[in-house]
Short mmCIF file of C-alpha atoms in Angstrom, two decimals:
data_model
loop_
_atom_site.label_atom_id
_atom_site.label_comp_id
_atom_site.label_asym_id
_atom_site.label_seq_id
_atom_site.Cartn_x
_atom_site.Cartn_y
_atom_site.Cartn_z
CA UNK A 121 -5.93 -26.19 66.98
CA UNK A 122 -8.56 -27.54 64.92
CA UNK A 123 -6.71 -27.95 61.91
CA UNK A 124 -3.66 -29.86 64.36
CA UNK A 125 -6.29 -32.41 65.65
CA UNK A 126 -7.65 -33.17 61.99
CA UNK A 127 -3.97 -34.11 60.87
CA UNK A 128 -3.52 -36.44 64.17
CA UNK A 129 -7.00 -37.98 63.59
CA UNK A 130 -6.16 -38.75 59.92
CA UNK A 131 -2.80 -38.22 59.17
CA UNK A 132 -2.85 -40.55 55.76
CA UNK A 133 -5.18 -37.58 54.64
CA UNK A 134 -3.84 -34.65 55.53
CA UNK A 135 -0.42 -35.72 54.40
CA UNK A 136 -2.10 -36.42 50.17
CA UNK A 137 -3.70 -32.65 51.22
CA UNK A 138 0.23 -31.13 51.71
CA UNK A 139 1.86 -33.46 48.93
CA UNK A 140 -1.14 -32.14 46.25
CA UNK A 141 -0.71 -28.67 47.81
CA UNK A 142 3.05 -28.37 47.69
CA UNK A 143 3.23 -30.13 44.01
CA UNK A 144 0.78 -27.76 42.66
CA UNK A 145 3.07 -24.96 44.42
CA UNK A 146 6.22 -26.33 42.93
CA UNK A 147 4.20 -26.43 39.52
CA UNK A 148 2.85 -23.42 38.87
CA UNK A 149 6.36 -21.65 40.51
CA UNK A 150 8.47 -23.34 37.81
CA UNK A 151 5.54 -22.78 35.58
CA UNK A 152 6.37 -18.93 35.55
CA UNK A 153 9.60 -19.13 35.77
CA UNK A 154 10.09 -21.67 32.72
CA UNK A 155 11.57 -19.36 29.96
CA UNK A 156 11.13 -15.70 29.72
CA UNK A 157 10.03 -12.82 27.26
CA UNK A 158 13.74 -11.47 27.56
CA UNK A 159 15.10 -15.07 26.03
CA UNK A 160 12.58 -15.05 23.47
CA UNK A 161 13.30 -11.71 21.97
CA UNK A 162 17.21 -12.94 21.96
CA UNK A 163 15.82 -16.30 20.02
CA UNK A 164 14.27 -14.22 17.79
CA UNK A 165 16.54 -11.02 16.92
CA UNK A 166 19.51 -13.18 17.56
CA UNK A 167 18.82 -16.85 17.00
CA UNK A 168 20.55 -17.39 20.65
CA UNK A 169 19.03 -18.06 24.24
CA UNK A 170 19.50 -16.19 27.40
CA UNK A 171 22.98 -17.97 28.52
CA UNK A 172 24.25 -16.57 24.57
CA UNK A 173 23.90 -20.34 23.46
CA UNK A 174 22.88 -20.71 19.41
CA UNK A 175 19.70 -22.60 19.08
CA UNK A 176 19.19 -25.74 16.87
CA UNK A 177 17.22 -26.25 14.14
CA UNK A 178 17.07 -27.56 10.30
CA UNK A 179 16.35 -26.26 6.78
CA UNK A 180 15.29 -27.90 4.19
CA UNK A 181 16.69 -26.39 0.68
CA UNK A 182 15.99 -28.39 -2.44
CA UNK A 183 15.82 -32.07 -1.76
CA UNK A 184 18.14 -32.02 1.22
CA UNK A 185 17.16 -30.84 4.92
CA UNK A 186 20.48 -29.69 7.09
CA UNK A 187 20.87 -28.74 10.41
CA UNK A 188 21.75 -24.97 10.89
CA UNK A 189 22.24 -23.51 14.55
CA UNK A 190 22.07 -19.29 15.74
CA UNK A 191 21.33 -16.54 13.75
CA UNK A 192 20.81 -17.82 10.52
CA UNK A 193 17.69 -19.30 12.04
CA UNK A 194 16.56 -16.19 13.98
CA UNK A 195 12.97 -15.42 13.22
CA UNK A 196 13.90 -11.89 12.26
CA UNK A 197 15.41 -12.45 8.83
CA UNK A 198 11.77 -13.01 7.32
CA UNK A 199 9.28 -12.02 10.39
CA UNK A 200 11.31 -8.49 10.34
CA UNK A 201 11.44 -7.33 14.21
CA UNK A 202 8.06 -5.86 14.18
CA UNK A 203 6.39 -9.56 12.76
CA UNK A 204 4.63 -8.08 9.99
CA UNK A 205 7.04 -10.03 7.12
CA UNK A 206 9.79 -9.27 4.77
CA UNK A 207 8.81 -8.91 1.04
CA UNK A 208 10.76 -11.51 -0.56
CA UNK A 209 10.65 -11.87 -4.00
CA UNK A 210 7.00 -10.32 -4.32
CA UNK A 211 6.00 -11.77 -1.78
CA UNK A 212 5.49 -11.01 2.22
CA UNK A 213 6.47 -13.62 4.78
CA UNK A 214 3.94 -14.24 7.44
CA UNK A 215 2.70 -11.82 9.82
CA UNK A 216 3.32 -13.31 13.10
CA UNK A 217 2.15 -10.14 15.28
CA UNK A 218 0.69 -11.58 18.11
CA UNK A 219 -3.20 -10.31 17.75
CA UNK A 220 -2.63 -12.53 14.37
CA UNK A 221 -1.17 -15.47 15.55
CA UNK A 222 -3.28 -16.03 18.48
CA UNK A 223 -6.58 -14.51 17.07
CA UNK A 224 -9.14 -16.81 14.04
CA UNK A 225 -7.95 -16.28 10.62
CA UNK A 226 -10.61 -16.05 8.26
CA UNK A 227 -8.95 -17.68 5.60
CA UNK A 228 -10.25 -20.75 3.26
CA UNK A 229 -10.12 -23.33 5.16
CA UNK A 230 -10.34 -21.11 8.83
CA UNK A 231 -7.28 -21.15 10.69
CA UNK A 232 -7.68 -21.22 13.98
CA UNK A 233 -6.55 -19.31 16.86
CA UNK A 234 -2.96 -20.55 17.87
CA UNK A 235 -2.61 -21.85 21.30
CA UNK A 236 0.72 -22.69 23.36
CA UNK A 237 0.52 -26.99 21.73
CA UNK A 238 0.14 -25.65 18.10
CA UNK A 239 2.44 -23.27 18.42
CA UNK A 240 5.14 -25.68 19.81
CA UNK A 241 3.81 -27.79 16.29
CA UNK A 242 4.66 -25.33 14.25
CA UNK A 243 8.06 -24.82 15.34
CA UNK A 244 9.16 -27.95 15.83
CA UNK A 245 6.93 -30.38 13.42
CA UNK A 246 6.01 -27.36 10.45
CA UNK A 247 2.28 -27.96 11.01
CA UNK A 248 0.07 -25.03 11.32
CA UNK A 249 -3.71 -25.52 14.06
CA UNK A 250 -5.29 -26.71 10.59
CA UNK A 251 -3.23 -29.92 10.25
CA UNK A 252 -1.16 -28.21 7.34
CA UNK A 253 2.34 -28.60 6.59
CA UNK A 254 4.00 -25.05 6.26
CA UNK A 255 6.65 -24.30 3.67
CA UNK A 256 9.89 -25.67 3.94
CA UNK A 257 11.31 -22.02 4.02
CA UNK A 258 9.93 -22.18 7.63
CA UNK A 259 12.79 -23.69 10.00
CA UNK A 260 11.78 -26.93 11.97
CA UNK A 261 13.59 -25.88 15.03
CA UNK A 262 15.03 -28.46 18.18
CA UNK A 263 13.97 -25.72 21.04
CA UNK A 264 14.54 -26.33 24.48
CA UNK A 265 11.37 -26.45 26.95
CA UNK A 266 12.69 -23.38 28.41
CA UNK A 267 12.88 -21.97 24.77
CA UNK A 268 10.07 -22.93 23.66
CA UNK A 269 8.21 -21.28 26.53
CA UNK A 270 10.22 -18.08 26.17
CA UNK A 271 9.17 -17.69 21.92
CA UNK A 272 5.52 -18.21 23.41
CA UNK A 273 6.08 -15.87 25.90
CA UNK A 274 7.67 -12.70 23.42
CA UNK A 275 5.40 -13.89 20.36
CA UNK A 276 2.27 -13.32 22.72
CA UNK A 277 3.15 -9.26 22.74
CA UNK A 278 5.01 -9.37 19.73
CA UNK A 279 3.67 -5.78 17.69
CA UNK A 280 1.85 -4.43 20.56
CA UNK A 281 4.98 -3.28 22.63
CA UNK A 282 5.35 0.88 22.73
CA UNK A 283 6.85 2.21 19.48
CA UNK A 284 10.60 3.90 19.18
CA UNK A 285 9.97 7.84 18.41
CA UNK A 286 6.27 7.89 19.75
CA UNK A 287 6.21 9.14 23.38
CA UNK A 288 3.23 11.08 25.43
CA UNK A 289 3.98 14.05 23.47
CA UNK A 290 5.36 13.72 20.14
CA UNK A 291 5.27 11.51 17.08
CA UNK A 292 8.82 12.28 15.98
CA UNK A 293 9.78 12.31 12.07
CA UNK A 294 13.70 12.01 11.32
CA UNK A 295 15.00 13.56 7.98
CA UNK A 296 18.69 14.45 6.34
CA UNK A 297 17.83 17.40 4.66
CA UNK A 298 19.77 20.16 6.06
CA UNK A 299 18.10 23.83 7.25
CA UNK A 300 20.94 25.68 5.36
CA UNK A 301 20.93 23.87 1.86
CA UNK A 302 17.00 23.04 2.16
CA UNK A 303 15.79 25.88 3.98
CA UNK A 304 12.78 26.04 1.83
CA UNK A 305 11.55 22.24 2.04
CA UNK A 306 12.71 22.32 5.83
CA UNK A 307 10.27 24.96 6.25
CA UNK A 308 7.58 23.74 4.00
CA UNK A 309 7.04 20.43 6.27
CA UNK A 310 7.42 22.49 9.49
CA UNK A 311 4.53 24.80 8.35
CA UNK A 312 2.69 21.64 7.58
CA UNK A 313 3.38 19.73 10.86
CA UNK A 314 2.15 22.62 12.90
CA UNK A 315 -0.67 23.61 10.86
CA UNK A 316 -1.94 19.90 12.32
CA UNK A 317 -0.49 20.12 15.82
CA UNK A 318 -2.66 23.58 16.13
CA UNK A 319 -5.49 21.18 15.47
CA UNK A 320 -4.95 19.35 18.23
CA UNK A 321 -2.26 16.59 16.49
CA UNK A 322 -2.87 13.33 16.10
CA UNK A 323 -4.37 10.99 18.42
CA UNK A 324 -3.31 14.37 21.36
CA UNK A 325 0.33 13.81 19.89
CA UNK A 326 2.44 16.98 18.20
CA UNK A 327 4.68 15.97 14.94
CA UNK A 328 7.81 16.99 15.28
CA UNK A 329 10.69 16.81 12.64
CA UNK A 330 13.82 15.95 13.82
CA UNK A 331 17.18 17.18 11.44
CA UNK A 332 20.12 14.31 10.73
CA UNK A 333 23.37 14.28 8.85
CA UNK A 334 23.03 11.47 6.82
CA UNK A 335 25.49 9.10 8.09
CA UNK A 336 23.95 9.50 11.05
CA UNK A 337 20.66 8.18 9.64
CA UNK A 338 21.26 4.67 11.28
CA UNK A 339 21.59 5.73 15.21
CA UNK A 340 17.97 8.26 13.94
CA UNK A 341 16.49 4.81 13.67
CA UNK A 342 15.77 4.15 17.46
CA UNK A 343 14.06 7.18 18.48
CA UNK A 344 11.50 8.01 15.10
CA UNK A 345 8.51 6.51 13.90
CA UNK A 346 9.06 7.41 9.70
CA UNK A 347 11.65 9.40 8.40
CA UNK A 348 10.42 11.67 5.49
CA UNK A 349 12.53 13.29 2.89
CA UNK A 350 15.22 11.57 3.19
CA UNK A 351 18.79 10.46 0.73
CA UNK A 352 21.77 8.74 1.69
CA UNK A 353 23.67 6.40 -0.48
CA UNK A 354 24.41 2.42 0.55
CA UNK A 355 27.57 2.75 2.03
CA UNK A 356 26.40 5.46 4.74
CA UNK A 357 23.55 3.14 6.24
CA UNK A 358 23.13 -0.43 7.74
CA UNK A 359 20.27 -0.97 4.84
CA UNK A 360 19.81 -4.64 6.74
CA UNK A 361 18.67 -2.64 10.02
CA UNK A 362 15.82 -0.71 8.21
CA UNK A 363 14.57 -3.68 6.49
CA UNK A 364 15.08 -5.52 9.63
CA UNK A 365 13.21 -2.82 11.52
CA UNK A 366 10.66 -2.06 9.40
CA UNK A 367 11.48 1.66 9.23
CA UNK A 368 9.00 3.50 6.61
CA UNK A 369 10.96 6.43 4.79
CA UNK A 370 8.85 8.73 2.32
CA UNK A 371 9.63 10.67 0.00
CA UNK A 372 13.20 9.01 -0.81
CA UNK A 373 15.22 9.76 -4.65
CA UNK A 374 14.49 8.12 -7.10
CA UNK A 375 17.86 6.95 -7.72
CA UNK A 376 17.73 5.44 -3.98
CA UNK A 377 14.92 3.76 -4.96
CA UNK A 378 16.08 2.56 -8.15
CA UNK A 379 19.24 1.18 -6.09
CA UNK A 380 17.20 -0.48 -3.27
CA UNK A 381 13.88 -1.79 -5.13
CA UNK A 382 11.20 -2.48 -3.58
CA UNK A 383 12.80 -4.71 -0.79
CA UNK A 384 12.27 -1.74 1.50
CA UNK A 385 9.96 0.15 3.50
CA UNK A 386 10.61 3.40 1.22
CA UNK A 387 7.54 5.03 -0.41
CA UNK A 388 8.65 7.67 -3.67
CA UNK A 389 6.33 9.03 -6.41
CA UNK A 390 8.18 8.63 -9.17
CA UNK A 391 7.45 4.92 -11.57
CA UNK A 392 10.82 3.08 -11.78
CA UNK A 393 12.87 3.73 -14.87
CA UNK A 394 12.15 0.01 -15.64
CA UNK A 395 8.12 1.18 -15.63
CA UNK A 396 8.87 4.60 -17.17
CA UNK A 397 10.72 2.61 -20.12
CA UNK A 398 6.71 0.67 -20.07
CA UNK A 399 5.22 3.92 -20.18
CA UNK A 400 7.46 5.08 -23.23
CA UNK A 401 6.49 1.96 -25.21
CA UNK A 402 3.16 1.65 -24.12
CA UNK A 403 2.51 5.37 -25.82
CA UNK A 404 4.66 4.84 -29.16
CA UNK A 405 2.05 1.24 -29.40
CA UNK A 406 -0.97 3.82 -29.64
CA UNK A 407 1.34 5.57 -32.48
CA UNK A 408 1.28 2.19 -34.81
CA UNK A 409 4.58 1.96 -35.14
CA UNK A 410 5.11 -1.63 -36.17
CA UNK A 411 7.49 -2.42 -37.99
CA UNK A 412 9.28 1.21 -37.50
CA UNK A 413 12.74 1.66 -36.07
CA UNK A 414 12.79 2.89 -32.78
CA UNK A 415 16.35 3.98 -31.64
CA UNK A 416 17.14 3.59 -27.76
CA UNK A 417 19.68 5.93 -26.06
CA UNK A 418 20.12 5.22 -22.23
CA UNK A 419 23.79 6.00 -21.94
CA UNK A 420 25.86 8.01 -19.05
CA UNK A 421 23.21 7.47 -16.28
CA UNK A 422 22.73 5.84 -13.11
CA UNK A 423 21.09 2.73 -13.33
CA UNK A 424 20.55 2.45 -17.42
CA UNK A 425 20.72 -1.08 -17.10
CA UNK A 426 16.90 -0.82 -15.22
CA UNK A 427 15.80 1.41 -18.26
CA UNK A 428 16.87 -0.90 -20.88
CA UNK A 429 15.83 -4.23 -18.83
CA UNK A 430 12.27 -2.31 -19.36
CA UNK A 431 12.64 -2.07 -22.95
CA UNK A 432 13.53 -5.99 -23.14
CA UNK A 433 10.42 -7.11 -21.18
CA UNK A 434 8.86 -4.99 -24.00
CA UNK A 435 7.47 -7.38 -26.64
CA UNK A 436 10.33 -6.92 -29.24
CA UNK A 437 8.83 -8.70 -32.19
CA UNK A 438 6.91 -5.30 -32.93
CA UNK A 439 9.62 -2.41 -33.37
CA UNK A 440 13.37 -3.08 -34.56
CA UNK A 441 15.21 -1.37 -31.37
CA UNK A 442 18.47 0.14 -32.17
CA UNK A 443 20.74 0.85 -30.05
CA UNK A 444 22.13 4.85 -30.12
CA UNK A 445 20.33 7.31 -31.96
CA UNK A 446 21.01 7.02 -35.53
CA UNK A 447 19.65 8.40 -38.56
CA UNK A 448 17.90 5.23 -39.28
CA UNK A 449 15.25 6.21 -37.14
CA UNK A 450 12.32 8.82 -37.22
CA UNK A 451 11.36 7.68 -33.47
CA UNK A 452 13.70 7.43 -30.43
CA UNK A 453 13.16 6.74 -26.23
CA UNK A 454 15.93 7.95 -24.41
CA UNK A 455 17.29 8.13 -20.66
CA UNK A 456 20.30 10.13 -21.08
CA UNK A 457 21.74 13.73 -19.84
CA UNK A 458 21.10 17.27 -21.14
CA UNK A 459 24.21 17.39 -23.04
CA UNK A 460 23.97 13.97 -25.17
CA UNK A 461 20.69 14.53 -25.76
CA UNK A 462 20.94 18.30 -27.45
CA UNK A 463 24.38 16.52 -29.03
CA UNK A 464 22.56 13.94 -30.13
CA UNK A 465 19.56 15.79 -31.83
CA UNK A 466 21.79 18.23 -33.66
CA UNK A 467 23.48 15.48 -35.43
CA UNK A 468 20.48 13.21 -36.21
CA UNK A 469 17.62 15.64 -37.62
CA UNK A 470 15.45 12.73 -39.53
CA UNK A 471 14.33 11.87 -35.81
CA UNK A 472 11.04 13.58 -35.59
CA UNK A 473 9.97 12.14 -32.30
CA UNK A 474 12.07 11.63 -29.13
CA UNK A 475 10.70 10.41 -25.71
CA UNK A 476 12.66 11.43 -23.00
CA UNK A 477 12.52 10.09 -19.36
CA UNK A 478 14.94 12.63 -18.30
CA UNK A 479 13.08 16.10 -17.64
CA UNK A 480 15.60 18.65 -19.00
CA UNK A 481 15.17 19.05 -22.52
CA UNK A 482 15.99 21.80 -24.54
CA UNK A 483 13.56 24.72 -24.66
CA UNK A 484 11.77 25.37 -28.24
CA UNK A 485 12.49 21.58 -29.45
CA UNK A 486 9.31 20.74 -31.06
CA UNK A 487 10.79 16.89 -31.13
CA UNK A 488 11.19 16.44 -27.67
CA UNK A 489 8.83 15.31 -25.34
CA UNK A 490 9.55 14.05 -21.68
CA UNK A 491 8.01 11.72 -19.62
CA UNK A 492 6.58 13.62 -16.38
CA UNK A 493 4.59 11.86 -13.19
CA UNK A 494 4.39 15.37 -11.17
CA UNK A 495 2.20 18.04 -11.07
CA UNK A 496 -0.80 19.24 -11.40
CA UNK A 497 -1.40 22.17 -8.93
CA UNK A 498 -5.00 21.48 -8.94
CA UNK A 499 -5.39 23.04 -4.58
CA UNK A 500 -4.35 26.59 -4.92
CA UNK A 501 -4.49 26.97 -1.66
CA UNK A 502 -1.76 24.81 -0.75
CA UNK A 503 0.25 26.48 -4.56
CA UNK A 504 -0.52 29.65 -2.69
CA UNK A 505 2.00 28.51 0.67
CA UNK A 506 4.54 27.14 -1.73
CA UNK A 507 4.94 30.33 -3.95
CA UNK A 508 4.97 32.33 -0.37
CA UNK A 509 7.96 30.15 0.86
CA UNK A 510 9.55 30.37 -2.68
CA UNK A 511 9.06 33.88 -2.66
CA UNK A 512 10.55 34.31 0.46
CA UNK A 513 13.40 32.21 -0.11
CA UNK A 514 14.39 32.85 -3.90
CA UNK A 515 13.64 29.18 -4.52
CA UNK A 516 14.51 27.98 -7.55
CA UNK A 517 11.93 25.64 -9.91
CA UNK A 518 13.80 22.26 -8.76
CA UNK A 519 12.93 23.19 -4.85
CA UNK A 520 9.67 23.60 -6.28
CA UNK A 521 9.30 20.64 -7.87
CA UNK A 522 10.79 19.04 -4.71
CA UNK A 523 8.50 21.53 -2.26
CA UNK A 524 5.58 19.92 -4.55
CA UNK A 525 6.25 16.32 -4.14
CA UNK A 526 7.09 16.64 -0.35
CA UNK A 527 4.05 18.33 0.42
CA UNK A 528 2.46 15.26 -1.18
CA UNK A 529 4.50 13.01 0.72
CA UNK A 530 3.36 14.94 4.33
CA UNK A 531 -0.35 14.32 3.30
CA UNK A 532 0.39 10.62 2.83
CA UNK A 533 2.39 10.28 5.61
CA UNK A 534 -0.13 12.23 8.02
CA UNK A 535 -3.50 10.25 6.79
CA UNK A 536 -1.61 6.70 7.29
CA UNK A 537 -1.07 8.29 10.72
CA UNK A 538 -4.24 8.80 11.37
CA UNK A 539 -5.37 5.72 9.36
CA UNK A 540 -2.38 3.49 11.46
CA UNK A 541 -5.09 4.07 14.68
CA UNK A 542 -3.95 5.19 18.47
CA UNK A 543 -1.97 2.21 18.78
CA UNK A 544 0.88 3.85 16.79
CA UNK A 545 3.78 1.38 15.73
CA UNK A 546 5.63 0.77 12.15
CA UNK A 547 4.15 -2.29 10.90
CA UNK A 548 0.49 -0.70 10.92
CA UNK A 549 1.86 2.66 9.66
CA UNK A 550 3.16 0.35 6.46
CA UNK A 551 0.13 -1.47 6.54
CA UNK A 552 -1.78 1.48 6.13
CA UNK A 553 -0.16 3.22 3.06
CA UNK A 554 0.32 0.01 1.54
CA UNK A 555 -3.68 0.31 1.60
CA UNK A 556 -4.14 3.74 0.06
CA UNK A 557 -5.81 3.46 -3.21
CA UNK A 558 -6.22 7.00 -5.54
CA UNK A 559 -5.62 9.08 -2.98
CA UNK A 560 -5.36 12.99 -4.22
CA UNK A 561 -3.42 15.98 -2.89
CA UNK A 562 -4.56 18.15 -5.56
CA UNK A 563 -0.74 18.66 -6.39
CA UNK A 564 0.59 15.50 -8.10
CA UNK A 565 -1.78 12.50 -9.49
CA UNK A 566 -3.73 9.98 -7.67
CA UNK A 567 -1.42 8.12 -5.58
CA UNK A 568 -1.82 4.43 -4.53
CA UNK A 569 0.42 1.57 -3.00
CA UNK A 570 0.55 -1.75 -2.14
CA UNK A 571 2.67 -4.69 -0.58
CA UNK A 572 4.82 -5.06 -4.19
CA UNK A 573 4.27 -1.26 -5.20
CA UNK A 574 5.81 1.34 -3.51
CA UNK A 575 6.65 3.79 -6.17
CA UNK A 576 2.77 5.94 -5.91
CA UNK A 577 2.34 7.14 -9.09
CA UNK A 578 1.25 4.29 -12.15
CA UNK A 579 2.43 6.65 -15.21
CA UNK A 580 3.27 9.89 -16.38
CA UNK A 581 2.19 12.46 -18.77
CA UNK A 582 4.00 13.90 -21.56
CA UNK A 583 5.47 17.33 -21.82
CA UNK A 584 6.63 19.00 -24.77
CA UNK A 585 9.90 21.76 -25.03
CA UNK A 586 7.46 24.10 -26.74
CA UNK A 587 4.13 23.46 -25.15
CA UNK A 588 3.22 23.97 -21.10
CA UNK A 589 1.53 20.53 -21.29
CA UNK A 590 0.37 17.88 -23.48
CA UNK A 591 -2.95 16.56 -22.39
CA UNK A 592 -2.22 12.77 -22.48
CA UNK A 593 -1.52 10.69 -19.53
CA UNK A 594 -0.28 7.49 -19.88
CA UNK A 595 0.42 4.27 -17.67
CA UNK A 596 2.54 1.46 -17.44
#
């Protein structure tokens, strides 16, 4: 009643009251409703809005700036889906996570927390909250304010949302090797993973390893964290999903690796052949050999070109390469197979020195020594469950070769685990072994990564035919 006989007394009054009421209703209603997390996740997997329309932007590539519209301008391409960044050439794109786009960055000068306006000028104008122009590799886009509401809106959360194959329970690990062929191995990580879970897991969370054909790697994707142990060749994946996705693999071939690069999220042991062809060169400098005639055999093997691109970077002014072996030569490097190499050394016996990348080479050749990044079997204990597997299992020295380096790879895979923090997702688990620096197992040597270096191991040490090691380790 009392509110009634206000409005007749002073109606000029209580009609502002409703208008500034209602307005502020109306505003803070479409407020909320302006754009949407769901659109901005489609704007930036897809490069599309929530009614499947492209969005509009430009690129500016060499002197010229064109207009591009849709996917090609999705955020995804360089931001991955996680926001961490794509290596590129070296080098990683932005991390756009949201606790580092909308937190201080301690950089020189300080960048500032982002806030809703900056953001908007960094999308639209290329200017980042410290009044810098951003690359021209970063789209200037023509959003919508709907759209430009709904980025905000996803970008806010982006990296913090609940990670695929983490659940209450388990952390789950996918992997293609198969219980029948790779019994040994199979068991080997199993042994490991619940050795830990019997310790109460990781952050209250059980490993589990979870078995894959390998063209059915791809569909594995969406419900585990890391795959470990794991082949396939290019055709029998979507390699643009796990670079997209940001899904860590350890332990992959090194032929895979030598096919992929670095590009990826795969962590091996073994140097490239490109840095084992360093490592060969980088020992025959400590021999003096200027001058000499060094002959280079890299034929009938995947991916020679990579081994003899690593003798080109080589400074050539110092040895006369020739290619082949050849009798011209007392010193050879080689990447080649068993049977070319024991054909080769039969016909060519002035070569008194051969360095081989490849590891068979015949037993009793004095010549002959091989390039080797593996092992060391420094923790007996963990030689001591090996041998009782192999034992078991009438492994033969490959699976323990393989057994060696996998047991490596579950050590690195379970400290950047623990090292990724509770808040388990894919970006911070790369993060973290990108970060580990001379880390030993007491099986292979120190092992360190980072954002360009994903192959663990910086050199090798030389093994002879004749000899159960030759004390010399050397680095590329």
């Amino acid at each position: 009643m009392g509110f009634i006989s206000l409005i007749k007394r002073n109606k000029k009054s209580a009609l502002l009251f409703l208008f500034i009421f209602s307005s502020f209703s109306y505003f803070l209603t479409n407020e909320s409703s302006v754009g949407s997390k769901e659109e901005g996740k489609l704007i930036y997997r897809k490069g599309i809005n929530l009614d499947g329309k492209e969005i509009l932007g430009s690129w500016k590539i060499g002197a010229e700036r064109n207009q591009y519209k849709g996917e090609v301008l999705s955020c995804m391409g360089c931001h991955l889906s996680t926001g961490i960044g794509a290596i590129e050439t070296g080098k990683r794109a932005a991390d756009i996570r949201g606790e580092t786009l909308f937190n201080r960055k301690n950089t020189d000068p300080v960048r500032p927390a982002y806030r809703k306006n900056t953001l908007f000028d960094l999308l639209e104008k290329g200017v980042d909250p410290t009044g810098r122009v951003v690359s021209d590799l970063m789209p200037r886009f023509s959003f919508t304010q709907s759209e430009k509401e709904s980025i905000y809106k996803y970008l806010k959360e982006l990296g913090s949302e609940k990670e695929v194959g983490v659940d209450e329970e388990y952390i789950n690990i996918g992997s293609s090797l198969e219980r029948e062929k790779d019994g040994p191995i199979v068991e080997l990580i199993e042994a490991l993973f619940d050795k830990e879970n019997e310790g109460g897991g990781i952050f209250g969370k059980k490993l589990k390893l979870n078995l894959y054909p390998k063209n059915e790697i791809d569909s594995a994707m969406n419900s585990n964290f890391a795959f470990i142990s794991t082949d396939f060749i290019k055709k029998e994946v979507d390699l643009d999903k796990i670079k997209k996705e940001d899904v860590p693999f350890f332990g992959v071939s090194e032929f895979l690796k030598e096919e992929l690069g670095d590009e990826y999220p795969m962590f091996s042991l073994v140097p490239s052949l490109k840095n084992q062809a360093k490592i060969s060169l980088n020992f025959i400098d400590k021999l003096n050999l200027k001058n000499k005639n060094i002959c280079v055999l890299s034929s009938d093997m995947p991916f020679s070109a990579n081994f003899r691109q690593g003798i080109s970077d080589w400074n050539n002014e110092k040895y006369n390469f020739i290619d082949g072996v050849s009798d011209k030569c007392e010193y050879a490097v080689v990447y080649s197979n068993e049977s070319i190499l024991n054909s080769e050394l039969s016909k060519h016996k002035r070569v008194k020195f051969v360095l081989s990348t490849y590891m068979k080479v015949p037993e009793k050749e004095n010549r002959v020594f091989y390039l080797y990044p593996g092992l060391l079997f420094n923790d007996r204990n963990k030689m001591d469950l090996i041998s009782k597997i192999l034992n078991k299992n009438s492994a033969s020295i490959g699976q323990k070769i393989k057994m060696t380096n996998t047991f490596a790879f579950v050590d690195i895979l379970i400290k950047a685990i623990k090292d990724t923090g509770p808040d388990l997702n894919r970006p911070k688990l790369i993060e973290a072994v990108e970060k580990i620096k001379d880390f030993e197992t007491g099986l292979v040597p120190k092992i360190s990564f980072s954002s360009s270096r994903r192959s663990g191991i910086s050199g090798a040490y030389l093994i002879n035919g004749s000899k159960d090691f030759y004390p010399l380790w050397v680095t590329y």
